Amino acid sequence: DVKVTQSSRYLVKRTGEKVFLECVQDMDHENMFWYRQDPGLGLRLIYFSYDVKMKEKGDIPEGYSVSREKKERFSLILESASTNQTSMYLCASSVGGDYGYTFGSGTRLTVV
Amino acid sequence: EDQVTQSPEALRLQEGESSSLNCSYTVSGLRGLFWYRQDPGKGPEFLFTLYSAGEEKEKERLKATLTKKESFLHITAPKPEDSATYLCAVRSGTASKLTFGTGTRLQVTL
């Protein structure tokens, strides 16, 4: 089975901190994605990547950046965390084409 | 811009009481409609992909169908373990990214 592993299940950070969320997949997938999930708003795409060192903005990239130095690892960076970034963050990967995603278990981030 | 609307927001069924969840979509050039199941505190788990109108797929008590404007997830004789949030998503054009609906929260009681 494809596994997508997110390094933390729960995180609590202070306003203004720089936050790193890590995601690793073990099936050599080309595509990786970061979503956030909020009640009533569903999953919204933050950033995605089709290849190493390649990134594209999703629907809500403001306040975030990403890094993909290796094919298996896709990091989400909150440059200066704010309380409105409190959310569930979900990483996903896919082989591309018409295939669906495999999701990680999520990181619930609280910014205080 | 792709849009996905799911209804109802929440559904409570008794064990054995069959029902359907709806996913309406607006896309330019559908390349796949996806159903996922999400348990509380976990990431979504893939269920089905449908590609063209008239297509149907089944898995245990679940059957997904697709028309040109909507998809239905039919749940036959549900059990309490079917309780979860069910998410619908679409892919269009040449991109690999998915656009999700807000989900239907299903609760099945004894």
Coordinates of C-alpha atoms in Angstrom, one line a residue:
Chain A
D1 CA 0.0 0.0 0.0
V2 CA 1.1 3.5 -0.7
K3 CA 1.8 5.4 2.4
V4 CA 1.8 9.1 2.9
T5 CA 3.3 10.1 6.2
Q6 CA 2.9 13.4 7.9
S7 CA 5.4 14.0 10.6
S8 CA 3.1 15.4 13.3
R9 CA -0.5 14.6 14.2
Y10 CA -0.9 17.7 16.5
L11 CA 1.1 20.9 16.7
V12 CA 0.7 24.0 18.8
K13 CA 2.6 27.1 17.7
R14 CA 2.7 30.7 18.7
T15 CA 1.7 33.6 16.4
G16 CA 4.7 34.8 14.4
E17 CA 6.6 31.5 14.5
K18 CA 7.9 29.9 11.4
V19 CA 6.3 26.5 11.0
F20 CA 7.3 23.5 9.0
L21 CA 4.9 20.7 8.1
E22 CA 6.6 17.6 6.6
C23 CA 5.1 15.0 4.3
V24 CA 6.8 11.9 2.9
Q25 CA 5.4 9.3 0.4
D26 CA 7.0 6.0 -0.3
M27 CA 5.6 5.1 -3.8
D28 CA 7.7 7.3 -6.1
H29 CA 4.6 9.4 -7.0
E30 CA 5.3 12.4 -9.2
N31 CA 2.5 14.7 -7.8
M32 CA 2.2 16.0 -4.3
F33 CA -0.4 18.3 -2.8
W34 CA -1.1 20.3 0.4
Y35 CA -4.7 21.1 1.4
R36 CA -6.2 22.6 4.5
Q37 CA -9.6 21.5 5.8
D38 CA -11.9 23.7 7.7
P39 CA -15.5 23.1 8.8
G40 CA -18.0 24.3 6.2
L41 CA -15.2 25.1 3.7
G42 CA -14.1 21.6 2.8
L43 CA -10.6 20.9 1.4
R44 CA -8.9 23.9 -0.2
L45 CA -5.7 23.5 -2.2
I46 CA -2.7 25.5 -0.9
Y47 CA 0.2 24.4 -3.1
F48 CA 1.1 21.4 -5.3
S49 CA 4.1 20.0 -7.1
Y50 CA 4.5 17.9 -10.2
D51 CA 8.2 17.3 -9.9
V52 CA 11.2 17.9 -7.8
K53 CA 11.9 21.6 -7.2
M54 CA 8.7 22.4 -9.1
K55 CA 5.7 24.1 -7.3
E56 CA 2.5 25.7 -8.3
K57 CA 0.1 27.9 -6.3
G58 CA -3.3 26.4 -5.5
D59 CA -6.4 28.4 -4.5
I60 CA -5.2 29.8 -1.2
P61 CA -1.3 30.2 -1.2
E62 CA -1.1 33.4 0.7
G63 CA 1.0 33.1 3.9
Y64 CA 2.4 29.7 2.8
S65 CA 5.4 28.4 0.9
V66 CA 6.6 25.0 -0.1
S67 CA 9.7 23.0 -0.7
R68 CA 10.3 19.9 -2.7
E69 CA 14.1 19.1 -2.7
K70 CA 13.5 15.3 -3.1
K71 CA 10.8 13.4 -4.9
E72 CA 9.4 11.7 -1.8
R73 CA 9.3 14.8 0.4
F74 CA 7.0 17.9 0.2
S75 CA 7.2 20.5 3.0
L76 CA 4.7 23.2 3.7
I77 CA 6.1 26.3 5.4
L78 CA 4.1 28.9 7.3
E79 CA 6.5 31.9 7.2
S80 CA 4.9 33.7 10.1
A81 CA 2.1 31.7 11.7
S82 CA -1.2 33.5 12.4
T83 CA -4.3 32.4 14.2
N84 CA -6.3 32.2 11.0
Q85 CA -4.0 29.4 9.9
T86 CA -5.3 27.2 12.7
S87 CA -6.6 24.2 10.7
M88 CA -6.3 20.6 9.7
Y89 CA -3.5 20.2 7.1
L90 CA -3.6 17.3 4.7
C91 CA -0.9 16.1 2.4
A92 CA -1.6 13.9 -0.6
S93 CA 0.3 12.2 -3.4
S94 CA -0.8 10.7 -6.8
V95 CA 0.9 8.9 -9.6
G96 CA -0.7 11.4 -12.1
G97 CA -3.0 10.9 -15.0
D98 CA -6.6 10.0 -14.0
Y99 CA -5.7 8.4 -10.7
G100 CA -6.9 9.7 -7.4
Y101 CA -4.9 10.8 -4.4
T102 CA -3.6 9.0 -1.4
F103 CA -3.8 11.2 1.7
G104 CA -1.8 11.3 4.9
S105 CA -3.5 11.3 8.3
G106 CA -3.3 15.0 8.6
T107 CA -1.7 17.5 11.0
R108 CA -4.0 19.5 13.2
L109 CA -2.2 22.8 13.7
T110 CA -3.3 25.3 16.4
V111 CA -1.8 28.8 16.4
V112 CA -2.1 30.7 19.7
Chain B
E1 CA -13.8 27.5 -12.2
D2 CA -14.8 24.0 -11.1
Q3 CA -17.5 23.8 -8.5
V4 CA -18.7 20.9 -6.4
T5 CA -21.8 20.9 -4.2
Q6 CA -22.8 18.1 -1.9
S7 CA -26.1 17.4 -0.2
P8 CA -27.3 16.9 2.4
E9 CA -24.7 18.4 4.7
A10 CA -25.6 15.7 7.3
L11 CA -27.7 12.6 7.2
R12 CA -28.8 10.3 10.0
L13 CA -30.0 6.8 9.2
Q14 CA -31.0 3.8 11.1
E15 CA -29.2 0.6 10.5
G16 CA -30.6 -1.0 7.3
E17 CA -32.3 2.2 6.1
S18 CA -31.0 2.8 2.5
S19 CA -30.4 6.3 1.1
S20 CA -28.4 8.3 -1.4
L21 CA -25.9 11.2 -1.1
N22 CA -25.7 13.7 -3.9
C23 CA -22.8 15.4 -5.6
S24 CA -23.5 18.1 -8.2
Y25 CA -20.7 19.5 -10.2
T26 CA -19.8 22.2 -12.8
V27 CA -16.6 21.6 -14.7
S28 CA -15.2 22.3 -18.1
G29 CA -14.2 18.8 -19.4
L30 CA -14.7 16.3 -16.6
R31 CA -11.7 13.9 -16.3
G32 CA -12.8 12.1 -13.3
L33 CA -15.2 12.3 -10.3
F34 CA -13.9 10.8 -7.1
W35 CA -15.5 9.7 -3.9
Y36 CA -13.7 9.5 -0.6
R37 CA -14.6 8.5 2.9
Q38 CA -13.2 10.4 5.9
D39 CA -13.3 9.2 9.5
P40 CA -12.9 11.8 12.3
G41 CA -9.3 12.9 12.8
K42 CA -8.1 11.0 9.7
G43 CA -7.2 11.7 6.1
P44 CA -9.7 10.9 3.3
E45 CA -9.7 7.3 2.0
F46 CA -10.2 6.7 -1.7
L47 CA -13.5 4.8 -2.6
F48 CA -14.3 5.2 -6.3
T49 CA -13.4 7.0 -9.6
L50 CA -16.1 7.6 -12.3
Y51 CA -15.1 8.9 -15.7
S52 CA -18.2 9.0 -17.9
A53 CA -22.0 9.4 -17.7
G54 CA -23.7 6.1 -17.1
E55 CA -20.8 4.5 -15.3
E56 CA -21.4 2.7 -12.0
K57 CA -19.0 1.2 -9.4
E58 CA -19.7 -0.8 -6.3
K59 CA -18.0 -1.7 -3.1
E60 CA -19.7 -3.6 -0.4
R61 CA -22.8 -1.6 0.5
L62 CA -21.8 1.4 -1.6
K63 CA -22.6 2.1 -5.2
A64 CA -21.6 5.3 -7.0
T65 CA -23.3 6.5 -10.2
L66 CA -22.6 9.4 -12.6
T67 CA -24.6 11.6 -14.9
K68 CA -23.5 14.6 -16.8
K69 CA -24.3 16.9 -13.9
E70 CA -24.2 14.9 -10.7
S71 CA -23.1 11.8 -9.0
F72 CA -24.9 9.7 -6.4
L73 CA -23.5 7.5 -3.7
H74 CA -26.1 4.9 -2.8
I75 CA -25.8 3.2 0.6
T76 CA -27.7 0.0 0.8
A77 CA -28.7 -1.4 4.3
P78 CA -26.0 0.7 6.1
K79 CA -24.3 -0.4 9.3
P80 CA -23.0 1.8 12.1
E81 CA -19.4 1.3 10.7
D82 CA -20.5 3.2 7.6
S83 CA -20.7 6.4 9.7
A84 CA -18.2 8.9 8.3
T85 CA -18.0 12.0 6.1
Y86 CA -18.2 11.2 2.4
L87 CA -16.4 13.6 0.1
C88 CA -16.8 14.1 -3.6
A89 CA -14.2 15.7 -5.9
V90 CA -13.7 16.4 -9.6
R91 CA -10.7 16.7 -11.9
S92 CA -11.0 18.7 -15.1
G93 CA -8.8 19.8 -18.0
T94 CA -5.2 18.8 -17.9
A95 CA -4.4 19.4 -14.3
S96 CA -4.0 16.7 -11.7
K97 CA -5.5 18.7 -8.9
L98 CA -8.9 17.9 -7.5
T99 CA -11.6 20.3 -6.4
F100 CA -13.6 19.0 -3.4
G101 CA -17.1 19.5 -2.1
T102 CA -17.7 20.1 1.6
G103 CA -18.9 16.6 2.3
T104 CA -21.9 14.8 3.7
R105 CA -21.6 13.7 7.3
L106 CA -23.4 10.3 7.7
Q107 CA -24.4 8.8 11.0
V108 CA -25.9 5.3 11.1
T109 CA -27.5 4.3 14.4
L110 CA -28.7 0.9 15.7

